[in-house]
Amino acid sequence: LHFNPTRHELVDKHTKLSKDEVKELMMNYNIKSKTSLPIMLKTEPISKWLGIKTGDVVNIDRYNPNSGLTYYYRACV
C-alpha cells in the first residue's frame, strides 16, 4: 500500500483480537461460529495494512455523537 489507511479521518479504529478475546466474545454473545459475524474481506486496504488473515476477528470502535462509543466485530474471510 502507498498510504496508511488508519490515518484517514473517516476510518474507525480497528483492532485485531487475540484467540482468548475471540473465545470470550463468542461466549459473551452466544455466537456459535465466526461465520455468524459480519465479514471483512482480506483484500480490503485495512486488512492488508494490519496483516489480518482469514479467520481473524477484528474489533472496530465507532463513535457517534448521539450514541457514544460502540463496538462492532467483523470476521475476515
Coordinates of C-alpha atoms in Angstrom, one line a residue:
L1 CA 0.0 0.0 0.0
H2 CA 1.1 3.5 -0.7
F3 CA -0.6 5.2 2.2
N4 CA -1.7 4.4 5.8
P5 CA -5.5 3.9 5.7
T6 CA -5.7 4.2 9.5
R7 CA -4.7 7.9 9.4
H8 CA -7.8 8.9 7.4
E9 CA -10.4 10.8 9.4
L10 CA -13.3 8.5 8.2
V11 CA -11.7 5.2 9.2
D12 CA -12.6 4.0 12.6
K13 CA -10.1 2.3 14.9
H14 CA -9.6 -1.4 14.0
T15 CA -8.0 -3.8 16.4
K16 CA -7.2 -7.5 15.8
L17 CA -8.5 -9.7 18.6
S18 CA -6.4 -12.5 20.2
K19 CA -7.6 -16.0 20.4
D20 CA -8.6 -15.6 24.0
E21 CA -10.5 -12.5 23.3
V22 CA -12.3 -14.2 20.4
K23 CA -13.3 -17.1 22.7
E24 CA -14.6 -14.6 25.3
L25 CA -16.5 -12.6 22.7
M26 CA -18.2 -15.7 21.3
M27 CA -19.1 -16.9 24.8
N28 CA -20.5 -13.5 26.0
Y29 CA -22.7 -13.0 22.9
N30 CA -23.5 -16.7 22.4
I31 CA -22.0 -16.9 18.9
K32 CA -21.7 -20.4 17.6
S33 CA -19.2 -19.8 14.8
K34 CA -17.2 -16.9 13.3
T35 CA -19.4 -17.2 10.2
S36 CA -22.2 -15.6 12.2
L37 CA -20.3 -12.3 12.3
P38 CA -20.3 -9.8 9.5
I39 CA -17.5 -10.4 7.1
M40 CA -14.4 -8.4 6.2
L41 CA -12.5 -9.3 3.1
K42 CA -8.8 -10.0 3.3
T43 CA -8.4 -7.8 0.2
E44 CA -9.6 -4.6 2.0
P45 CA -7.0 -2.0 2.5
I46 CA -7.3 -2.0 6.3
S47 CA -6.9 -5.8 6.3
K48 CA -3.7 -5.6 4.3
W49 CA -2.3 -2.8 6.4
L50 CA -3.0 -4.6 9.7
G51 CA -2.0 -8.0 8.4
I52 CA -5.3 -9.6 9.0
K53 CA -5.6 -13.2 7.7
T54 CA -8.6 -15.4 7.1
G55 CA -10.3 -16.5 10.3
D56 CA -9.2 -13.4 12.3
V57 CA -11.7 -11.3 14.2
V58 CA -11.5 -7.5 14.3
N59 CA -12.9 -5.1 16.8
I60 CA -14.0 -1.7 15.3
D61 CA -14.5 1.2 17.7
R62 CA -17.2 3.5 16.2
Y63 CA -18.0 6.9 17.7
N64 CA -21.3 8.6 17.2
P65 CA -22.0 12.0 18.9
N66 CA -25.6 10.9 19.7
S67 CA -25.0 7.3 21.0
G68 CA -21.3 7.5 22.0
L69 CA -18.8 4.7 21.5
T70 CA -20.0 1.4 20.2
Y71 CA -18.1 -1.8 19.3
Y72 CA -18.5 -3.7 16.1
Y73 CA -17.0 -7.0 15.3
R74 CA -16.1 -8.5 11.9
A75 CA -14.6 -11.8 10.8
C76 CA -12.0 -11.9 8.0
V77 CA -12.8 -14.2 5.0

